[in-house]
PDB file of C-alpha atoms in Angstrom:
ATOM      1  CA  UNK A  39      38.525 -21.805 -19.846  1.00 51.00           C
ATOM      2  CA  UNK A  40      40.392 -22.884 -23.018  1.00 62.00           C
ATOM      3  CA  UNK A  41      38.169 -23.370 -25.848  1.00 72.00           C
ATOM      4  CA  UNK A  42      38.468 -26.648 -27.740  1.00 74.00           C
ATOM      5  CA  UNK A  43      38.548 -24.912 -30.892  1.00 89.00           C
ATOM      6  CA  UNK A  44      41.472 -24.754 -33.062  1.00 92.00           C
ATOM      7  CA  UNK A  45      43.781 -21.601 -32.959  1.00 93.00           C
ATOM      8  CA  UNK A  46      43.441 -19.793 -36.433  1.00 95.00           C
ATOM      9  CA  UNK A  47      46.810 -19.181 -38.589  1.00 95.00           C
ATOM     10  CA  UNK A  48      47.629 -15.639 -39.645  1.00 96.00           C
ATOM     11  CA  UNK A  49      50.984 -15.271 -41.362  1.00 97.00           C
ATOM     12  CA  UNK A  50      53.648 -13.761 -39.194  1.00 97.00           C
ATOM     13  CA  UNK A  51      51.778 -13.932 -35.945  1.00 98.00           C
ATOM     14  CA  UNK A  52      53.243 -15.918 -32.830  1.00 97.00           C
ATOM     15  CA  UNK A  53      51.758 -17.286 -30.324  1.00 97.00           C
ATOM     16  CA  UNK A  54      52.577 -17.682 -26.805  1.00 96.00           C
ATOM     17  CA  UNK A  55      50.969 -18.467 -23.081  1.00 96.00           C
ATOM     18  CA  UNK A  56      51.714 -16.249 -20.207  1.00 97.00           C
ATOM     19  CA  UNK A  57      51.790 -17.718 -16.637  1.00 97.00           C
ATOM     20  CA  UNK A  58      49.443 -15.177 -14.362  1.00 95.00           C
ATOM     21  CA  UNK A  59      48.748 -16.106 -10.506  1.00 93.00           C
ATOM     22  CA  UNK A  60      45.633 -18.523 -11.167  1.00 94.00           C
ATOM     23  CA  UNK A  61      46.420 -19.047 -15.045  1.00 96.00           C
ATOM     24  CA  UNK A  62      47.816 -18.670 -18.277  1.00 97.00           C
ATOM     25  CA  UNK A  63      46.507 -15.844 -20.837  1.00 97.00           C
ATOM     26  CA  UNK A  64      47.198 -16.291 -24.390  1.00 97.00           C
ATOM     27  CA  UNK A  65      49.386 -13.951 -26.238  1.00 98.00           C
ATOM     28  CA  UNK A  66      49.440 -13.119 -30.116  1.00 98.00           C
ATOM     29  CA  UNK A  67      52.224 -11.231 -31.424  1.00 98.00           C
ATOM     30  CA  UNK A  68      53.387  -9.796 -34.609  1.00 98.00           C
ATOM     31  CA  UNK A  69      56.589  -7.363 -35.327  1.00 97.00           C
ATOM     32  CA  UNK A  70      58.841  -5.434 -33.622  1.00 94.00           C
ATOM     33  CA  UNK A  71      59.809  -2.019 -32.301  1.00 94.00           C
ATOM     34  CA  UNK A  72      57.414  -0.049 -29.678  1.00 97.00           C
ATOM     35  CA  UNK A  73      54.399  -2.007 -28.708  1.00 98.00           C
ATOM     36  CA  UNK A  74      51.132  -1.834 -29.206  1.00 98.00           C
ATOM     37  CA  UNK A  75      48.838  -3.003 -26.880  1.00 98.00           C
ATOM     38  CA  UNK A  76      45.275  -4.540 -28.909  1.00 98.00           C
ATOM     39  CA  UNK A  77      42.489  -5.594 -26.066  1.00 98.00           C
ATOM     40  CA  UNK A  78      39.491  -7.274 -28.052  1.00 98.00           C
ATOM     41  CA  UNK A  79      35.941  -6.693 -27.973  1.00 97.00           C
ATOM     42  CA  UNK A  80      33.258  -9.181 -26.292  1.00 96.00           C
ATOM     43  CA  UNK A  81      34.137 -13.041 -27.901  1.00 93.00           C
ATOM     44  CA  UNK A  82      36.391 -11.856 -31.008  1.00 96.00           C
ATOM     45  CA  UNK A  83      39.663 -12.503 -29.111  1.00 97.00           C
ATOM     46  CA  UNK A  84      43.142 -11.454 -30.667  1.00 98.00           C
ATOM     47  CA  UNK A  85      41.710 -12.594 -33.906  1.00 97.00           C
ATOM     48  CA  UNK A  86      39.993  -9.649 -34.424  1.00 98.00           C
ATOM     49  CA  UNK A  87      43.344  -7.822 -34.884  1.00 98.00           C
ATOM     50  CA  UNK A  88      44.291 -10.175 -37.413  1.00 98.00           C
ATOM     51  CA  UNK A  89      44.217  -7.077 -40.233  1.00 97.00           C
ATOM     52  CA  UNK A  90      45.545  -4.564 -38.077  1.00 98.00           C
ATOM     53  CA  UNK A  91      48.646  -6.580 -37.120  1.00 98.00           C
ATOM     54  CA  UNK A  92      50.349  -6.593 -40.446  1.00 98.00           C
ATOM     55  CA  UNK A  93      49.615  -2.775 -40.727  1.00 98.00           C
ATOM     56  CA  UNK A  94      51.265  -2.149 -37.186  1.00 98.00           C
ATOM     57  CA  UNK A  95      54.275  -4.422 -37.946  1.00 98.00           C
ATOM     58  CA  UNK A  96      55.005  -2.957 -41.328  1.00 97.00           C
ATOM     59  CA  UNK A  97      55.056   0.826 -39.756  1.00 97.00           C
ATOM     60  CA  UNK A  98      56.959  -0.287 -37.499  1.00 97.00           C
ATOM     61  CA  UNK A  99      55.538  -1.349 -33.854  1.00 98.00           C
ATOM     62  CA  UNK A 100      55.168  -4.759 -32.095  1.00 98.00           C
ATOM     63  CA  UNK A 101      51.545  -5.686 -32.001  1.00 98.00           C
ATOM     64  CA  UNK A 102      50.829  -7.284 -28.816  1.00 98.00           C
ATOM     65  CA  UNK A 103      46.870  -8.870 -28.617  1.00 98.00           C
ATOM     66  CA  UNK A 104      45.775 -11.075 -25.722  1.00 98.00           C
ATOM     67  CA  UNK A 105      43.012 -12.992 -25.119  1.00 98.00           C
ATOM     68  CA  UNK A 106      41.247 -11.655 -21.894  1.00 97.00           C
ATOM     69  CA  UNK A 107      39.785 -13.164 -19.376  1.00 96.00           C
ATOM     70  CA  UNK A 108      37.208 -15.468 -20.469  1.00 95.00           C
ATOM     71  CA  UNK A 109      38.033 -15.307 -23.699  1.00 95.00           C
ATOM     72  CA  UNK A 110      39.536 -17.554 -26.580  1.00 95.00           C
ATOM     73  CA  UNK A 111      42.802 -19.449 -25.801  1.00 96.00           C
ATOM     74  CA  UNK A 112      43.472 -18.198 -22.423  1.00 96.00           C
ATOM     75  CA  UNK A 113      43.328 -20.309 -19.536  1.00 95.00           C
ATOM     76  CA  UNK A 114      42.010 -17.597 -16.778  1.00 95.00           C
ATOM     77  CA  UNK A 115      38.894 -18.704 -14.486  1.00 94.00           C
ATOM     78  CA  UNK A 116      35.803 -16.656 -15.310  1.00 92.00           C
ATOM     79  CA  UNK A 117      35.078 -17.158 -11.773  1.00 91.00           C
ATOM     80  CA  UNK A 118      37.343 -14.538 -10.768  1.00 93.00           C
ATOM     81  CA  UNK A 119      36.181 -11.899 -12.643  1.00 94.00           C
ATOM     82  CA  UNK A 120      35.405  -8.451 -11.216  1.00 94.00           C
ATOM     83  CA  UNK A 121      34.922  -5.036 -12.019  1.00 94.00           C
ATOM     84  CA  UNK A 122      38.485  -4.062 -13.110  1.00 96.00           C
ATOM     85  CA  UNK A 123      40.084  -8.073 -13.313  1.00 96.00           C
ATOM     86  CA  UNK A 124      40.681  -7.741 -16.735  1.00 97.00           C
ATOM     87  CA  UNK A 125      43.079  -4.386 -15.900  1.00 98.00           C
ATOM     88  CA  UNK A 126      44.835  -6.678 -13.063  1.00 98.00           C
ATOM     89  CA  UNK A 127      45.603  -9.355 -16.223  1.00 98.00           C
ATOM     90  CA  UNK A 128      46.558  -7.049 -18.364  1.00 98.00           C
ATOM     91  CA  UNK A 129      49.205  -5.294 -15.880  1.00 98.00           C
ATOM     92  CA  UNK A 130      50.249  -8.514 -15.005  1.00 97.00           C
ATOM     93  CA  UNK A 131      50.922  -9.286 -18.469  1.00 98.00           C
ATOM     94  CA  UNK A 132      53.302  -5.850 -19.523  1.00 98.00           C
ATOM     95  CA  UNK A 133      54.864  -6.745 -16.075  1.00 97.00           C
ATOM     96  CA  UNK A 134      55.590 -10.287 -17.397  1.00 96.00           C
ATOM     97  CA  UNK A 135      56.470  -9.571 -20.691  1.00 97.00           C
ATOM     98  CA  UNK A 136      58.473  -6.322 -19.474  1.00 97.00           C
ATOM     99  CA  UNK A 137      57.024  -3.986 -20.889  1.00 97.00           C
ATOM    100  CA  UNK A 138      57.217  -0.655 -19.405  1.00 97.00           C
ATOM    101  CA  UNK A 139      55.163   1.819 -21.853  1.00 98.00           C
ATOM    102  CA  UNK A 140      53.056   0.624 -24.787  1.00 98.00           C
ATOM    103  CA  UNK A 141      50.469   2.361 -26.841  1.00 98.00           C
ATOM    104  CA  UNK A 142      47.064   1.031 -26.820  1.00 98.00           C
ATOM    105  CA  UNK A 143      44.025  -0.009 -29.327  1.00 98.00           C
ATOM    106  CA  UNK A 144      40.777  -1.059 -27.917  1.00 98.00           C
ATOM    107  CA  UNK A 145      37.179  -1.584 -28.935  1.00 98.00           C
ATOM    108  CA  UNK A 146      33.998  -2.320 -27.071  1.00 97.00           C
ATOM    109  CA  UNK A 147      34.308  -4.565 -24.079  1.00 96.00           C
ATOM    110  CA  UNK A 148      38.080  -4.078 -24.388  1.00 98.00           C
ATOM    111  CA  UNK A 149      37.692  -0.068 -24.096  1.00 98.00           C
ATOM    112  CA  UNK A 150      36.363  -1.098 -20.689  1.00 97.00           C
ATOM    113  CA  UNK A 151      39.668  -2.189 -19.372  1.00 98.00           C
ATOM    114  CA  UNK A 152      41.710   0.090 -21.913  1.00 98.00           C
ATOM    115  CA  UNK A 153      40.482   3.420 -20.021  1.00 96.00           C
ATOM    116  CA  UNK A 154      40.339   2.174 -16.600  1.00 97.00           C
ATOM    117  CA  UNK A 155      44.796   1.260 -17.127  1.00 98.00           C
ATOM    118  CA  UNK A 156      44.785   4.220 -18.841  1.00 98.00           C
ATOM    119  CA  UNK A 157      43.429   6.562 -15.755  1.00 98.00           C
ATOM    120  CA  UNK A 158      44.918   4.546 -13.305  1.00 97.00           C
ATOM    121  CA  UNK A 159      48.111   3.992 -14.723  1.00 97.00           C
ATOM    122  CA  UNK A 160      48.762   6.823 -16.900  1.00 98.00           C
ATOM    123  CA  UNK A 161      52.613   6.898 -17.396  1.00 97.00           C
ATOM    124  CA  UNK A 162      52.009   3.131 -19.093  1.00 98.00           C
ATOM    125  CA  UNK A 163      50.381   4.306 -22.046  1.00 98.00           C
ATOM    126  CA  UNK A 164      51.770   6.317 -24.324  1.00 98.00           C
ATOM    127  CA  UNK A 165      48.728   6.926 -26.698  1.00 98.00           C
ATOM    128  CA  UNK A 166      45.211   5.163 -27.454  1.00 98.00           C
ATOM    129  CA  UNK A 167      42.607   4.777 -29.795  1.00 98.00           C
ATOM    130  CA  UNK A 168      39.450   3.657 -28.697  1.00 98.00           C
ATOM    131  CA  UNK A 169      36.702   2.314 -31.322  1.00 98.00           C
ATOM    132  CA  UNK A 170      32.943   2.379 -30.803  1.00 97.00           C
ATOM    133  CA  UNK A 171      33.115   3.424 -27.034  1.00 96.00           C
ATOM    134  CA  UNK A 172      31.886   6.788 -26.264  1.00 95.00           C
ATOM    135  CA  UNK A 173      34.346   8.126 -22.982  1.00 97.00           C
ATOM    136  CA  UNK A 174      33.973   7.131 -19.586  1.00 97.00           C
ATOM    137  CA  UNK A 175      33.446  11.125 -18.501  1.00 97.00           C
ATOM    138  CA  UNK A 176      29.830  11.097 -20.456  1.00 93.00           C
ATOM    139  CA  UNK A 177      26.800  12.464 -19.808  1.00 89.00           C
ATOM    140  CA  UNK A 178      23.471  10.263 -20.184  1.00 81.00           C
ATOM    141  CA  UNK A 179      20.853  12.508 -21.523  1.00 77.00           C
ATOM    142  CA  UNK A 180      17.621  11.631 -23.491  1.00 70.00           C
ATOM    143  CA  UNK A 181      18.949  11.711 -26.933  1.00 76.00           C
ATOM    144  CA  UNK A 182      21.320   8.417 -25.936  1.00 74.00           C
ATOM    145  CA  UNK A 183      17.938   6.410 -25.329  1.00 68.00           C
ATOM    146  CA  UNK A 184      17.692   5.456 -29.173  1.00 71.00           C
ATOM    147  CA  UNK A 185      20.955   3.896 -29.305  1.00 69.00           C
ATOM    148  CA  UNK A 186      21.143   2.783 -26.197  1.00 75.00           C
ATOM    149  CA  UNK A 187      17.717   0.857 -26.494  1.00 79.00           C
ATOM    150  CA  UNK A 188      19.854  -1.513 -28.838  1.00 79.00           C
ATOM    151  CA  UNK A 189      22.290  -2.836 -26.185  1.00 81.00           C
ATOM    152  CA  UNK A 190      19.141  -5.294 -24.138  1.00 79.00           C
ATOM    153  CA  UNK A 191      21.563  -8.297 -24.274  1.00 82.00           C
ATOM    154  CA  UNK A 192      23.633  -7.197 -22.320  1.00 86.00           C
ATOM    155  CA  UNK A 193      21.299  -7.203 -19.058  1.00 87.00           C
ATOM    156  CA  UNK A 194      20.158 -10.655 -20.981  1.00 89.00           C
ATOM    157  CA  UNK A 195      23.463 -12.042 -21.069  1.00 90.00           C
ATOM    158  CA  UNK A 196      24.472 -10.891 -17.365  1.00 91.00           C
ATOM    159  CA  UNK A 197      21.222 -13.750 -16.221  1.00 90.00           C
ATOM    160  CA  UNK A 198      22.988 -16.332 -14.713  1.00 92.00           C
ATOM    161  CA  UNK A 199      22.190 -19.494 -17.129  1.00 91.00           C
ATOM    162  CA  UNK A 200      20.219 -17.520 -19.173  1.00 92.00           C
ATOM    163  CA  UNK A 201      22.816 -16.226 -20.839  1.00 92.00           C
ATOM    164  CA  UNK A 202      25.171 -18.927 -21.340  1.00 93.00           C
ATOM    165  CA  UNK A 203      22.240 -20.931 -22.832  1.00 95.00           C
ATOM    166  CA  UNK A 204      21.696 -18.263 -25.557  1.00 94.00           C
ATOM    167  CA  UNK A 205      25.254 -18.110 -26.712  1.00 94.00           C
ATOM    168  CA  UNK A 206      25.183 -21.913 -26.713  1.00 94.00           C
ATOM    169  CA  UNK A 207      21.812 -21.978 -28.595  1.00 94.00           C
ATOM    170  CA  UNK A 208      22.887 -19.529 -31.392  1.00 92.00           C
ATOM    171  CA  UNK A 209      20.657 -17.323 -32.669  1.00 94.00           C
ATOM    172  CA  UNK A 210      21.957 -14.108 -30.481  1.00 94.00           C
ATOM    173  CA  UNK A 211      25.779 -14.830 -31.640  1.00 94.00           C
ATOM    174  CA  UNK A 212      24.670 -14.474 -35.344  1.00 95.00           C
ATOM    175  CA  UNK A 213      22.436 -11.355 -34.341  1.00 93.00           C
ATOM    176  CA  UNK A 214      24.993  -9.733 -32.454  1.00 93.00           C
ATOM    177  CA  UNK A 215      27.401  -9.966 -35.450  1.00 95.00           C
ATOM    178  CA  UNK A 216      24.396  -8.718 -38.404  1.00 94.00           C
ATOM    179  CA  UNK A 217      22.612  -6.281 -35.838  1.00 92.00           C
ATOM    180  CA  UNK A 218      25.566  -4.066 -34.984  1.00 93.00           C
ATOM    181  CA  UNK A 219      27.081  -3.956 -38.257  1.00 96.00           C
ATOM    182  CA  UNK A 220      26.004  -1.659 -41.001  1.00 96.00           C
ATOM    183  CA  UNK A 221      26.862  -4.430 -43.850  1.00 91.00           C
ATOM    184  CA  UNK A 222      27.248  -8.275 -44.014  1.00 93.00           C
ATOM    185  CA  UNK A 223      30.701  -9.081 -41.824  1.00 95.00           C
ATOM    186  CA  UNK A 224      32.986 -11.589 -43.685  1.00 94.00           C
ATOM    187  CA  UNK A 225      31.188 -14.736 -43.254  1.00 95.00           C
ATOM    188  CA  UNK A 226      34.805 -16.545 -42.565  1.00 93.00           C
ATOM    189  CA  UNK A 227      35.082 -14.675 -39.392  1.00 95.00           C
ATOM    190  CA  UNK A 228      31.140 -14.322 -38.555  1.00 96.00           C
ATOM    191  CA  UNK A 229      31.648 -18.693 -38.505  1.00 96.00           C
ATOM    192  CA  UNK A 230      34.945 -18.163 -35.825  1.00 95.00           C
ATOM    193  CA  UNK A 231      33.035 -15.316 -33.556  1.00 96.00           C
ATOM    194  CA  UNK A 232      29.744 -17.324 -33.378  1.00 96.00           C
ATOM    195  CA  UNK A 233      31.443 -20.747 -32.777  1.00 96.00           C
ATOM    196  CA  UNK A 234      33.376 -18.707 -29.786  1.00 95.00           C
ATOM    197  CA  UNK A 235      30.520 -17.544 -28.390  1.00 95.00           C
ATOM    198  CA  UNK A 236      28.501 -20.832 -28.624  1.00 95.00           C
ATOM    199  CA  UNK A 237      31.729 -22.796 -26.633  1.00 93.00           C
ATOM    200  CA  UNK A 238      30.848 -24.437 -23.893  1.00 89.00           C
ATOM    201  CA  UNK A 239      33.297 -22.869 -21.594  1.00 87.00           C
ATOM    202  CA  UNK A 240      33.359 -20.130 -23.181  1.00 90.00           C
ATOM    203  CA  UNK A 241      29.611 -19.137 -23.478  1.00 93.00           C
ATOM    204  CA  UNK A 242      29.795 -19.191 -19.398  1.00 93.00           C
ATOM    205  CA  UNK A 243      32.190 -15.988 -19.086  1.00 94.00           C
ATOM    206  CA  UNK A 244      29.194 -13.723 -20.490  1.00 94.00           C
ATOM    207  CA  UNK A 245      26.969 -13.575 -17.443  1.00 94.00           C
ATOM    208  CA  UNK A 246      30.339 -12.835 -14.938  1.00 95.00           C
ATOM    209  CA  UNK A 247      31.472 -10.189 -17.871  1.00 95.00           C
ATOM    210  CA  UNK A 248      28.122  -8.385 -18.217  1.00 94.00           C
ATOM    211  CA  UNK A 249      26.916  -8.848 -14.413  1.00 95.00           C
ATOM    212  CA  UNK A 250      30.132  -7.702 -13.312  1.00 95.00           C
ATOM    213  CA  UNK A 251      32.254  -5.783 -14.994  1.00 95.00           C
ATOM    214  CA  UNK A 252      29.840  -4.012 -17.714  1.00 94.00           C
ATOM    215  CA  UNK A 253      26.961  -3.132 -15.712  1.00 94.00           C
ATOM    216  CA  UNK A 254      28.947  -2.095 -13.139  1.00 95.00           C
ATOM    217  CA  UNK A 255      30.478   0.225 -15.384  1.00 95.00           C
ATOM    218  CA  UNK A 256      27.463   1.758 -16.650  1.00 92.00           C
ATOM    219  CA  UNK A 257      26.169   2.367 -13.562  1.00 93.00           C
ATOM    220  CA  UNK A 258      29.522   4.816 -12.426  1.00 95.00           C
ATOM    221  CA  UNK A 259      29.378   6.473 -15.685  1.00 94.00           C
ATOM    222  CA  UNK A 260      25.594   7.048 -14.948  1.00 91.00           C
ATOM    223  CA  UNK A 261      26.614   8.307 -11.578  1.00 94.00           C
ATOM    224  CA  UNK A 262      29.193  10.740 -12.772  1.00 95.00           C
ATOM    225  CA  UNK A 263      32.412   8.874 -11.177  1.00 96.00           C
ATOM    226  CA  UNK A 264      34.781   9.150 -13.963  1.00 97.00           C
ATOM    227  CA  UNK A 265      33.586  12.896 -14.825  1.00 95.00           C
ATOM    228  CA  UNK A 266      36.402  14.370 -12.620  1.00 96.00           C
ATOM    229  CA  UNK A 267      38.932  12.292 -14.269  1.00 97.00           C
ATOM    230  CA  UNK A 268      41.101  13.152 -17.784  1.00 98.00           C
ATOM    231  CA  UNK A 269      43.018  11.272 -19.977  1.00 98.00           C
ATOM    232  CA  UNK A 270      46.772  12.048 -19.595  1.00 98.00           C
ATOM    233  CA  UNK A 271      47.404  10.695 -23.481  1.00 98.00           C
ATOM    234  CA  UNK A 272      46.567  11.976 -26.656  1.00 98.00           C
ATOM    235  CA  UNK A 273      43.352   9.933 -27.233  1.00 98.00           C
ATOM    236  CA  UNK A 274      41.535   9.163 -30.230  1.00 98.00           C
ATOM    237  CA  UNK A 275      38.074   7.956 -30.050  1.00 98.00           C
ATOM    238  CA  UNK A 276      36.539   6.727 -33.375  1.00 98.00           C
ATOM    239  CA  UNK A 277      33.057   5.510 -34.340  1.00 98.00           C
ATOM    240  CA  UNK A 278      31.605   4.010 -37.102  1.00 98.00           C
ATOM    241  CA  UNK A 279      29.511   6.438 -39.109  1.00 98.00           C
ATOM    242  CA  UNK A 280      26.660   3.940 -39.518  1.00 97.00           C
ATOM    243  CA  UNK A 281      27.159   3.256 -36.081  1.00 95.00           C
ATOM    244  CA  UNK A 282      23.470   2.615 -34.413  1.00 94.00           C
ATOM    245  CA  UNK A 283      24.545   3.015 -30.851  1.00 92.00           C
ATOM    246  CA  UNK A 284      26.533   5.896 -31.068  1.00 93.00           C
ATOM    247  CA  UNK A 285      25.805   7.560 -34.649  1.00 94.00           C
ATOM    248  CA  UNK A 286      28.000  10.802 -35.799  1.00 95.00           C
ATOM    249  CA  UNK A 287      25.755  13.408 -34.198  1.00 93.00           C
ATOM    250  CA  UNK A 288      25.720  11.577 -31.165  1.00 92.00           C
ATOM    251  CA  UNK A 289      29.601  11.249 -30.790  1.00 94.00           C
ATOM    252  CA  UNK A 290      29.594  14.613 -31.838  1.00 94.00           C
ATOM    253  CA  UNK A 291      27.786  16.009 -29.155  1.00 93.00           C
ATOM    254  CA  UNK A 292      29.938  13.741 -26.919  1.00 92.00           C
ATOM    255  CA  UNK A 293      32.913  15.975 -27.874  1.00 93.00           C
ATOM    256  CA  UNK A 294      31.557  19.035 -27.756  1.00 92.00           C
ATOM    257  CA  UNK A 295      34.182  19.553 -25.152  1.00 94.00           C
ATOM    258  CA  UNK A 296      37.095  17.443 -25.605  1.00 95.00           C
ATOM    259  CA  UNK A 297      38.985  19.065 -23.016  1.00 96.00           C
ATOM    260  CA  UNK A 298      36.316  16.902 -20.611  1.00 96.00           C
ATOM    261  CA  UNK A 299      38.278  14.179 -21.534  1.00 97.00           C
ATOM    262  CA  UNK A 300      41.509  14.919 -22.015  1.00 97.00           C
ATOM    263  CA  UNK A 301      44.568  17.233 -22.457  1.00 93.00           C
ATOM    264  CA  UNK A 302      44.512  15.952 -26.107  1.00 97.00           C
ATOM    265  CA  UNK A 303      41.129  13.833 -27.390  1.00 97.00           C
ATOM    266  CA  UNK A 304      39.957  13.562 -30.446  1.00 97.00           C
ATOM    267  CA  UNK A 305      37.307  12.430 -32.456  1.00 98.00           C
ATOM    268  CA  UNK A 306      37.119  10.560 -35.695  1.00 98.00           C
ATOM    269  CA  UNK A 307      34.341   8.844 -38.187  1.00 98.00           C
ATOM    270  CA  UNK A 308      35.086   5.474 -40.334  1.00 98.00           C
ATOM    271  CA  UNK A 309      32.804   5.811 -43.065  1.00 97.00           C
ATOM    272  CA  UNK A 310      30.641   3.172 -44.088  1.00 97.00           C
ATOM    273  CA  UNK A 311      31.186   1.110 -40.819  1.00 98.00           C
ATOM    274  CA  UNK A 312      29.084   0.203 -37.579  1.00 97.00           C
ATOM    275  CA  UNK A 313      30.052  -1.037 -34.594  1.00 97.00           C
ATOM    276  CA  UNK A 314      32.479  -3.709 -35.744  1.00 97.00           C
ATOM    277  CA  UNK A 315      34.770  -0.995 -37.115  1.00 98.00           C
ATOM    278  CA  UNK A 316      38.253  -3.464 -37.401  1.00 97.00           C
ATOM    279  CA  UNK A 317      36.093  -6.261 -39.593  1.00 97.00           C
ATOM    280  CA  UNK A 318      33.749  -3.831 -41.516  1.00 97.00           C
ATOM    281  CA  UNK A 319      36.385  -1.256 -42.458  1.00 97.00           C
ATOM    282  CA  UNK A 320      39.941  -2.934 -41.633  1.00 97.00           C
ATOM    283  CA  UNK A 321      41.749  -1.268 -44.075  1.00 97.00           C
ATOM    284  CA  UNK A 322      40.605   2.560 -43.125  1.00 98.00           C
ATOM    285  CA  UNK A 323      40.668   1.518 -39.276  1.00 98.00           C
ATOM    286  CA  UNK A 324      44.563   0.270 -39.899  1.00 98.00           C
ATOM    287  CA  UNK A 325      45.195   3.432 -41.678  1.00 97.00           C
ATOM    288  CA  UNK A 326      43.424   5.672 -38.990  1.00 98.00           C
ATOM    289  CA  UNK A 327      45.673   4.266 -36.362  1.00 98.00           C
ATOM    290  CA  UNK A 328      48.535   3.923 -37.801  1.00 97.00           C
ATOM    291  CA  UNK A 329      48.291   7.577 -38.982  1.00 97.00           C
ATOM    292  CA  UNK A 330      46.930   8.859 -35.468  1.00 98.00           C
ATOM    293  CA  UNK A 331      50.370   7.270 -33.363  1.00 98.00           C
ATOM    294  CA  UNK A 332      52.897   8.560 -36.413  1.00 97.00           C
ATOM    295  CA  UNK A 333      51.143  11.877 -35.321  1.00 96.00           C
ATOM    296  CA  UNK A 334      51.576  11.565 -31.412  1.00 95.00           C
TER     297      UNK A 334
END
């Protein structure tokens, strides 16, 4: 599954591969001191942290941000992907790298596998922020439709074929990165995250992601399956304010009740930002959690 595409420099960052049981996962690190944990959202890869990092390193942590299963410059067959694969990796990889207890940042497809190790492996994580992901322990109700009549692609995308050909094609890359976003992303990284997403190889892990690991997922929070479940770590869940999907009295409404989802959740608004909260607002998001693990 390794893209042909050359690896983009950051100063500071290293790279390295991991060896998992079927593959090797790409690793890009940055500091020192107590780990963080970054899992990307659908086709931005580490590279999305790329702000963050620096932020993380200077306050002190080790930034650690993989490339997940079917994604960038891992070497993982999408093939084998399943509902909670991308957790299995990711375990694998603290086991590998030894690391016992890490904090963790996540945003959309990554929030996925961030709260699934999270519940299942509590005494792992330390703390997390989730970005643009409402909780697993939701409830659908009528006044979600409006935002959630924005997210067609991703039955689209779980097609077999289908979807691979419209990555490939390019037109729903570039509206994926304009649609969700309240302003115009840097076009620098709009270039890398469209060029990801129209990779050969790389274009096939969408229908495996979406099919079955996304879906999936929506169907059990439909169903109620995490609702008995809590978060064991303070949690901070933040959302764009321009956010279409999930807008502020939306995620409000979500937390009406934060004790639904755990001991310690909270909820906080970038300003100005949509969905793609780490590009459209880096230096806010950095500060928000940076400030959020001094506090934990």
């Amino acid at each position: 599954m390794t893209t042909a595409l050359p690896m983009p420099v950051v100063a500071g960052v290293d790279h390295r591969f991991v060896g998992l049981p079927d593959g090797t996962m790409h690793v890009a690190t940055m500091g020192s001191g107590d780990p963080v944990l970054l899992l990307s959202g659908f086709g931005q890869t580490w590279w999305e942290w790329r702000e963050l990092m620096p932020v993380l390193a200077d306050a002190g942590y080790r930034a650690v941000a993989p490339d997940l299963r079917g994604e960038g410059w891992s070497d993982l067959p999408v093939g084998a992907i399943t509902r909670t694969r991308r957790a299995e990796d990711v375990t694998a990889l603290l086991d590998t790298l030894g690391l016992d207890r890490v904090r963790l940042v996540s945003h959309d497809m990554g929030a996925i596998t961030a709260w699934q190790l999270a519940l299942d492996s509590p005494d792992r994580f330390s703390a997390q922020v989730v970005l643009a992901v409402p909780p697993p322990q939701m409830r659908f109700s009528f006044d979600l439709l409006p935002g959630m009549r924005h997210l067609w692609h991703q039955e689209v995308l779980a097609i077999p074929g289908l979807g691979a050909a419209l990555l490939r094609e390019g037109h729903l890359p570039h509206r994926l990165f304009s649609h969700f976003s309240a302003r115009p992303l840097n076009p620098e990284a709009v270039a890398l995250y469209v060029a990801l997403l129209r990779d050969l190889e790389l274009s096939q892990a969408a229908g495996p992601l979406c099919r079955r690991m996304v879906l999936p997922e929506l169907g059990r929070i439909a169903r109620g399956s995490y609702r008995h479940e809590r978060f064991a770590m303070p949690s901070l869940f933040a959302f764009g304010s321009a956010d279409i999907g999930f807008p502020p009295h939306i995620a409000r409404r979500l937390f009406a009740d934060p004790n639904a989802v755990g001991a310690d959740a909270r909820l906080a608004l970038v300003q100005g930002a949509g969905h793609f909260v780490v590009d459209e607002e880096p230096d806010a998001t950095a500060a928000l959690v940076a400030e959020f693990f001094a506090s934990v």
